[in-house]
Amino acid sequence: MNFSSKLLENAVNEVSQLPGIGKRTALRLVLHLLKQPASQTHQLSSSLTNLVDEIKLCKKCHNISDVEICEICANPSRNEEIICVVEDVRDVMAIENTAQFKGLYHVLGGKISPIEGIGPHNLTIDSLIEKVNDGIVKEVIFALSSTIEGDTTNFYIFKQLEKYSIKTSTIARGIAVGDELEYADEITLGRSIINRIPFENSL
Amino acid sequence: MNFSSKLLENAVNEVSQLPGIGKRTALRLVLHLLKQPASQTHQLSSSLTNLVDEIKLCKKCHNISDVEICEICANPSRNEEIICVVEDVRDVMAIENTAQFKGLYHVLGGKISPIEGIGPHNLTIDSLIEKVNDGIVKEVIFALSSTIEGDTTNFYIFKQLEKYSIKTSTIARGIAVGDELEYADEITLGRSIINRIPFENSL
């Protein structure tokens, strides 16, 4: 691309470093900003720099938070005996939206992935083990995505937790509510038969 | 969405104001930035604020530029007798990439669009007429997109230029190089037959 302006070129180059945004999309976004009042761009920029400069991770669950102990961990009505292990803040948000979970979370910050160079020590697994070691936790629920990396991470943590007498569980895999059986993949459908539940539990 | 952090929420809200970026994509982008060194976000922010604060429009062609007269207008080897009328800087970049045009540009800054509240006086049409009135220009080439708004804008400018004894032309519409006839739309194919050119010109 031949840019008529160095300022424009710099902005497009920076924006196109974001994942999934190529040079053309970046140019479209930047030209959009140029058509808006400058205040919008100033707000956008300051919201991003404020975020990266001031964000904290909750000291207990490692979730993104504005304060040292996040709202969920600080809430006395949550059950601290049950810990749900998730990958990142999006999973916490998704589970919170269901309003079905009243325990606490533990945010790993990723999954074990040798290809991306992420080992167990890049995640917050040690802190989870410490938490379990304190003796309050009675159940750990694995809620990672069901990919090879997710399963590997689940298994690694499971092995670390074996010596403690706590319950470990994983969220149910099966046919999504509203989905047609014929379009389900074989592994999911197979698992949903093996892990069938008493009918009265589904009512 | 229930955000665990006000800083995160602000950043996601600002990013999701960009066209084509919803809340989920914005969250993904913002979380990506959080995983990168803070310096990347600082560079991104400052490149955007520098752009909106310091960008200029070329006084002659209204193209985006770092200086008062853009590189193309300031280039003495360009032919100032031919003006190519385009919508925005992306069109200038696209035509420059072809290396087929040695005249100057005139950037309108949009198209006449009553629905979006854009009239002739929101564009740089008056400045184009002034330029033609100075007597140097011999040909004006319309290179707007072939939509109703583009055609309306072409026609409006054409009417304004009628009283000057200059040539007006429009870029050729037809079957793209490499395209198959059977997939071309009827209007394009029809026009390509009506506006056929001597075979020797296509060699």
Coordinates of C-alpha atoms in Angstrom, one line a residue:
Chain A
M1 CA 0.0 0.0 0.0
N2 CA 1.2 3.5 -0.9
F3 CA 0.1 5.8 1.8
S4 CA -0.1 9.5 1.1
S5 CA 0.6 10.2 4.8
K6 CA 3.1 8.8 7.3
L7 CA 0.7 9.4 10.2
L8 CA -2.0 7.4 8.3
E9 CA 0.5 4.6 7.6
N10 CA 1.6 4.4 11.2
A11 CA -1.9 4.2 12.5
V12 CA -2.9 1.5 9.9
N13 CA 0.2 -0.5 10.8
E14 CA -0.5 -0.4 14.5
V15 CA -4.2 -1.3 14.1
S16 CA -3.4 -4.2 11.7
Q17 CA -1.4 -5.9 14.4
L18 CA -4.6 -6.7 16.2
P19 CA -5.7 -10.4 15.5
G20 CA -8.0 -10.9 12.6
I21 CA -7.5 -7.3 11.3
G22 CA -5.7 -7.0 8.0
K23 CA -4.3 -3.8 6.4
R24 CA -7.5 -3.1 4.4
T25 CA -9.8 -3.4 7.5
A26 CA -7.3 -1.3 9.5
L27 CA -7.4 1.4 6.8
R28 CA -11.2 1.3 6.9
L29 CA -11.3 1.6 10.7
V30 CA -8.7 4.4 10.8
L31 CA -10.6 6.4 8.0
H32 CA -13.8 5.9 10.0
L33 CA -12.1 7.5 13.1
L34 CA -10.9 10.4 10.9
K35 CA -14.5 11.2 10.0
Q36 CA -15.6 11.2 13.6
P37 CA -14.9 14.0 16.1
A38 CA -11.3 13.8 17.4
S39 CA -12.7 13.3 21.0
Q40 CA -13.9 9.8 20.0
T41 CA -10.3 8.7 19.2
H42 CA -9.0 10.4 22.3
Q43 CA -11.5 8.4 24.4
L44 CA -10.6 5.2 22.6
S45 CA -6.9 5.7 23.1
S46 CA -7.2 6.7 26.8
S47 CA -9.5 3.8 27.6
L48 CA -7.0 1.4 26.1
T49 CA -3.9 2.9 27.8
N50 CA -5.8 3.2 31.2
L51 CA -6.7 -0.5 30.8
V52 CA -3.2 -1.8 30.2
D53 CA -1.7 0.5 32.8
E54 CA -4.1 0.1 35.6
I55 CA -5.6 -3.4 35.3
K56 CA -5.1 -5.8 38.1
L57 CA -5.5 -9.5 38.4
C58 CA -7.5 -10.7 41.4
K59 CA -5.0 -12.1 43.9
K60 CA -7.3 -15.1 44.6
C61 CA -8.8 -16.2 41.3
H62 CA -6.5 -14.3 38.9
N63 CA -9.5 -12.9 37.0
I64 CA -9.2 -9.4 35.5
S65 CA -10.3 -6.8 38.1
D66 CA -10.0 -3.2 39.1
V67 CA -9.2 -4.1 42.7
E68 CA -6.9 -6.6 44.5
I69 CA -9.7 -9.0 45.3
C70 CA -12.4 -9.2 42.6
E71 CA -16.1 -8.8 43.3
I72 CA -16.8 -12.5 43.1
C73 CA -14.1 -13.6 45.5
A74 CA -15.0 -10.8 47.9
N75 CA -18.7 -11.8 47.9
P76 CA -19.4 -13.7 51.2
S77 CA -22.5 -15.4 49.7
R78 CA -20.4 -17.4 47.2
N79 CA -19.5 -20.9 48.2
E80 CA -15.7 -21.1 48.6
E81 CA -15.8 -24.9 48.7
I82 CA -16.4 -25.2 45.0
I83 CA -13.8 -23.9 42.5
C84 CA -14.5 -23.7 38.8
V85 CA -11.3 -23.8 36.7
V86 CA -11.6 -21.7 33.5
E87 CA -9.2 -20.4 30.8
D88 CA -9.9 -16.7 30.8
V89 CA -12.2 -13.9 31.8
R90 CA -14.6 -14.6 28.9
D91 CA -15.4 -18.0 30.4
V92 CA -16.1 -16.4 33.8
M93 CA -18.5 -14.0 32.1
A94 CA -20.2 -16.8 30.2
I95 CA -20.7 -18.9 33.3
E96 CA -21.8 -15.9 35.4
N97 CA -24.5 -15.1 32.7
T98 CA -26.1 -18.5 33.3
A99 CA -26.6 -17.6 37.0
Q100 CA -26.2 -21.4 37.7
F101 CA -22.9 -21.3 39.6
K102 CA -22.5 -20.0 43.1
G103 CA -18.9 -21.1 43.8
L104 CA -15.7 -19.3 43.1
Y105 CA -13.5 -19.3 39.9
H106 CA -9.9 -20.0 39.2
V107 CA -8.6 -18.4 36.0
L108 CA -5.7 -20.3 34.5
G109 CA -4.8 -17.6 31.9
G110 CA -4.6 -20.1 29.1
K111 CA -4.2 -23.8 28.3
I112 CA -1.1 -26.0 28.2
S113 CA 0.0 -25.8 24.6
P114 CA 3.6 -26.9 23.7
I115 CA 3.1 -25.5 20.1
E116 CA 2.5 -22.0 21.5
G117 CA 5.2 -22.5 24.1
I118 CA 2.8 -22.5 27.0
G119 CA 3.7 -24.9 29.8
P120 CA 2.1 -25.6 33.2
H121 CA 4.3 -22.9 34.8
N122 CA 3.0 -20.2 32.5
L123 CA -0.5 -20.8 33.9
T124 CA -1.8 -20.3 37.5
I125 CA -1.9 -24.0 38.3
D126 CA 0.5 -23.7 41.3
S127 CA -1.8 -21.2 42.9
L128 CA -4.7 -23.6 42.4
I129 CA -2.8 -26.4 44.1
E130 CA -2.0 -24.1 47.0
K131 CA -5.6 -23.1 47.3
V132 CA -6.7 -26.8 47.5
N133 CA -3.8 -27.5 49.9
D134 CA -5.4 -25.0 52.3
G135 CA -8.2 -27.5 52.9
I136 CA -11.3 -25.4 52.3
V137 CA -12.0 -26.6 48.8
K138 CA -14.2 -29.7 48.4
E139 CA -14.8 -29.8 44.7
V140 CA -12.9 -28.6 41.6
I141 CA -14.9 -28.3 38.4
F142 CA -13.0 -28.3 35.1
A143 CA -14.6 -26.0 32.5
L144 CA -12.0 -25.7 29.8
S145 CA -12.8 -26.0 26.1
S146 CA -12.8 -29.6 24.9
T147 CA -9.8 -29.4 22.6
I148 CA -6.6 -31.4 22.9
E149 CA -5.0 -28.5 24.8
G150 CA -8.0 -28.2 27.1
D151 CA -8.0 -32.0 27.8
T152 CA -4.2 -32.0 28.4
T153 CA -4.6 -29.2 30.9
N154 CA -7.5 -30.9 32.7
F155 CA -5.5 -34.1 33.0
Y156 CA -2.4 -32.3 34.2
I157 CA -4.3 -30.6 37.0
F158 CA -6.2 -33.8 37.8
K159 CA -2.9 -35.6 38.3
Q160 CA -1.7 -32.8 40.6
L161 CA -4.9 -32.9 42.7
E162 CA -5.1 -36.7 43.0
K163 CA -3.4 -36.8 46.4
Y164 CA -6.0 -34.5 47.9
S165 CA -9.3 -36.0 49.0
I166 CA -11.5 -33.7 46.9
K167 CA -14.1 -34.3 44.2
T168 CA -13.1 -33.3 40.7
S169 CA -15.7 -33.0 37.9
T170 CA -16.0 -31.6 34.4
I171 CA -18.8 -29.8 32.8
A172 CA -21.2 -32.0 30.8
R173 CA -20.5 -32.5 27.1
G174 CA -23.5 -33.4 25.0
I175 CA -26.1 -32.2 22.4
A176 CA -26.8 -28.5 22.9
V177 CA -30.3 -27.6 24.0
G178 CA -32.4 -27.0 20.8
D179 CA -29.9 -28.9 18.5
E180 CA -31.0 -31.7 16.1
L181 CA -29.3 -35.1 16.6
E182 CA -28.6 -35.6 12.9
Y183 CA -26.3 -32.6 12.8
A184 CA -24.3 -33.4 15.9
D185 CA -20.8 -34.8 15.5
E186 CA -20.2 -38.4 16.4
I187 CA -17.9 -37.9 19.4
T188 CA -20.4 -35.5 21.1
L189 CA -23.4 -37.8 20.4
G190 CA -21.4 -40.8 21.5
R191 CA -20.4 -39.1 24.8
S192 CA -24.0 -37.9 25.4
I193 CA -25.1 -41.6 25.3
I194 CA -22.3 -42.9 27.5
N195 CA -22.9 -40.1 30.0
R196 CA -26.6 -40.3 30.0
I197 CA -28.4 -39.0 33.1
P198 CA -31.6 -40.2 34.9
F199 CA -34.6 -38.7 33.1
E200 CA -36.0 -37.2 36.2
N201 CA -32.8 -35.1 36.6
S202 CA -33.5 -33.5 33.2
L203 CA -36.9 -32.2 34.2
Chain B
M1 CA -22.2 -8.6 29.4
N2 CA -21.2 -8.6 33.0
F3 CA -17.7 -7.2 33.2
S4 CA -15.5 -7.9 36.2
S5 CA -13.7 -4.6 35.6
K6 CA -14.9 -1.1 34.8
L7 CA -11.6 -0.5 32.9
L8 CA -12.2 -3.5 30.8
E9 CA -15.9 -2.5 30.2
N10 CA -14.8 1.0 29.1
A11 CA -12.2 -0.3 26.7
V12 CA -14.7 -2.8 25.2
N13 CA -17.3 -0.1 24.8
E14 CA -15.0 2.2 23.0
V15 CA -13.6 -0.4 20.7
S16 CA -17.1 -1.7 19.8
Q17 CA -18.0 1.7 18.4
L18 CA -15.8 1.0 15.4
P19 CA -17.8 -0.1 12.4
G20 CA -18.2 -3.8 12.0
I21 CA -16.9 -4.6 15.5
G22 CA -19.4 -6.0 18.0
K23 CA -19.0 -6.4 21.7
R24 CA -17.6 -9.9 21.5
T25 CA -14.9 -9.0 18.9
A26 CA -14.1 -5.9 20.9
L27 CA -13.6 -8.1 24.0
R28 CA -11.3 -10.5 22.1
L29 CA -9.2 -7.6 20.7
V30 CA -8.9 -5.9 24.2
L31 CA -7.9 -9.2 25.9
H32 CA -5.3 -9.7 23.1
L33 CA -3.8 -6.3 24.0
L34 CA -3.7 -7.2 27.7
K35 CA -1.6 -10.3 26.8
Q36 CA 0.9 -8.1 24.8
P37 CA 3.5 -5.8 26.3
A38 CA 1.9 -2.5 27.4
S39 CA 4.1 -0.7 25.0
Q40 CA 2.1 -2.1 22.0
T41 CA -1.1 -0.5 23.3
H42 CA 0.8 2.8 24.0
Q43 CA 2.0 2.8 20.4
L44 CA -1.4 2.0 19.1
S45 CA -3.0 4.8 21.1
S46 CA -0.4 7.4 20.3
S47 CA -0.5 6.5 16.6
L48 CA -4.3 7.1 16.6
T49 CA -4.2 10.3 18.6
N50 CA -1.3 11.7 16.5
L51 CA -3.3 10.9 13.4
V52 CA -6.5 12.7 14.4
D53 CA -4.6 15.6 15.9
E54 CA -2.1 16.3 13.2
I55 CA -3.5 15.0 9.9
K56 CA -4.0 17.6 7.2
L57 CA -6.0 17.6 4.0
C58 CA -4.0 18.7 0.9
K59 CA -5.1 22.2 0.0
K60 CA -5.3 21.4 -3.6
C61 CA -6.7 17.9 -3.9
H62 CA -8.2 17.4 -0.4
N63 CA -6.4 14.1 0.0
I64 CA -5.1 13.0 3.4
S65 CA -1.6 14.4 3.8
D66 CA 1.0 15.2 6.4
V67 CA 1.8 18.5 4.7
E68 CA -0.2 21.4 3.2
I69 CA 0.3 20.3 -0.4
C70 CA 0.4 16.5 -0.9
E71 CA 3.2 14.7 -2.7
I72 CA 1.1 14.1 -5.8
C73 CA 0.0 17.7 -6.2
A74 CA 3.6 18.9 -5.4
N75 CA 5.1 16.6 -8.1
P76 CA 6.0 18.7 -11.1
S77 CA 6.0 15.6 -13.4
R78 CA 2.3 15.0 -12.9
N79 CA 0.0 16.4 -15.6
E80 CA -2.2 19.1 -14.0
E81 CA -4.4 19.3 -17.1
I82 CA -6.2 16.0 -16.2
I83 CA -8.1 15.7 -12.9
C84 CA -9.4 12.3 -11.6
V85 CA -12.4 12.8 -9.3
V86 CA -12.5 10.1 -6.5
E87 CA -14.4 9.6 -3.3
D88 CA -11.7 9.1 -0.7
V89 CA -8.0 8.4 -0.1
R90 CA -8.5 4.6 -0.7
D91 CA -9.5 5.3 -4.3
V92 CA -6.4 7.4 -4.7
M93 CA -4.3 4.6 -3.3
A94 CA -6.0 2.0 -5.6
I95 CA -5.4 4.1 -8.8
E96 CA -1.8 5.0 -7.8
N97 CA -1.1 1.3 -7.4
T98 CA -2.0 0.7 -11.1
A99 CA 0.7 3.3 -12.1
Q100 CA -1.5 4.1 -15.2
F101 CA -2.5 7.6 -14.2
K102 CA -0.2 10.6 -14.3
G103 CA -2.6 13.4 -13.8
L104 CA -3.8 14.9 -10.5
Y105 CA -6.7 13.9 -8.2
H106 CA -9.6 15.6 -6.6
V107 CA -10.9 13.9 -3.5
L108 CA -14.6 14.6 -2.9
G109 CA -14.8 13.2 0.6
G110 CA -17.9 11.1 -0.1
K111 CA -20.8 10.9 -2.4
I112 CA -24.1 12.8 -2.6
S113 CA -26.5 10.7 -0.4
P114 CA -29.7 12.3 0.8
I115 CA -30.3 9.2 3.0
E116 CA -27.1 9.9 4.9
G117 CA -27.7 13.7 4.8
I118 CA -24.8 14.3 2.5
G119 CA -25.5 17.1 0.0
P120 CA -23.2 18.7 -2.6
H121 CA -22.1 21.3 -0.1
N122 CA -20.7 18.6 2.3
L123 CA -18.3 17.6 -0.5
T124 CA -15.4 19.5 -2.1
I125 CA -17.4 20.0 -5.4
D126 CA -17.1 23.9 -5.2
S127 CA -13.3 23.6 -5.0
L128 CA -13.3 21.4 -8.1
I129 CA -15.4 23.9 -10.0
E130 CA -13.0 26.7 -9.0
K131 CA -10.0 24.6 -10.2
V132 CA -11.7 24.1 -13.6
N133 CA -12.6 27.8 -13.7
D134 CA -8.9 28.6 -13.5
G135 CA -8.6 27.4 -17.1
I136 CA -5.7 24.9 -16.7
V137 CA -7.8 21.7 -16.5
K138 CA -8.6 20.1 -19.9
E139 CA -10.2 16.8 -18.8
V140 CA -12.1 15.6 -15.7
I141 CA -12.3 11.8 -15.2
F142 CA -15.1 10.5 -12.9
A143 CA -13.9 7.5 -10.9
L144 CA -16.7 7.1 -8.4
S145 CA -18.2 3.8 -7.5
S146 CA -21.1 2.8 -9.8
T147 CA -23.9 3.0 -7.3
I148 CA -26.9 5.3 -7.4
E149 CA -25.1 7.7 -5.1
G150 CA -22.0 7.6 -7.3
D151 CA -24.0 8.2 -10.5
T152 CA -25.9 11.0 -8.9
T153 CA -22.7 12.7 -7.8
N154 CA -21.2 12.2 -11.3
F155 CA -24.2 13.7 -12.9
Y156 CA -24.4 16.7 -10.5
I157 CA -20.7 17.6 -11.2
F158 CA -21.2 17.0 -14.9
K159 CA -24.0 19.5 -15.0
Q160 CA -21.8 22.1 -13.1
L161 CA -19.0 21.6 -15.6
E162 CA -21.2 21.8 -18.7
K163 CA -20.5 25.5 -19.3
Y164 CA -16.7 24.9 -19.4
S165 CA -15.2 23.6 -22.7
I166 CA -13.4 20.7 -21.1
K167 CA -13.6 16.9 -21.7
T168 CA -15.4 14.8 -19.1
S169 CA -15.0 11.1 -19.0
T170 CA -15.8 8.2 -16.8
I171 CA -13.7 5.0 -16.1
A172 CA -14.8 2.1 -18.2
R173 CA -17.3 -0.4 -16.7
G174 CA -17.1 -3.9 -18.0
I175 CA -16.1 -7.5 -17.4
A176 CA -13.1 -7.7 -15.1
V177 CA -9.9 -9.1 -16.5
G178 CA -10.0 -12.9 -15.8
D179 CA -13.7 -13.1 -15.2
E180 CA -16.0 -15.5 -16.9
L181 CA -18.9 -14.0 -18.9
E182 CA -21.5 -16.4 -17.5
Y183 CA -21.1 -15.1 -14.0
A184 CA -21.2 -11.4 -15.0
D185 CA -24.3 -9.4 -14.0
E186 CA -26.5 -8.4 -16.9
I187 CA -26.0 -4.6 -16.5
T188 CA -22.3 -4.9 -16.6
L189 CA -22.3 -7.3 -19.5
G190 CA -24.8 -5.1 -21.4
R191 CA -22.7 -2.0 -20.9
S192 CA -19.5 -3.9 -22.0
I193 CA -21.2 -4.6 -25.3
I194 CA -22.6 -1.1 -25.8
N195 CA -19.2 0.5 -24.9
R196 CA -17.1 -2.0 -26.9
I197 CA -13.7 -0.7 -28.0
P198 CA -11.7 -1.3 -31.2
F199 CA -9.9 -4.7 -30.8
E200 CA -6.5 -3.1 -31.6
N201 CA -7.0 -0.9 -28.5
S202 CA -7.1 -3.9 -26.2
L203 CA -3.8 -5.3 -27.3

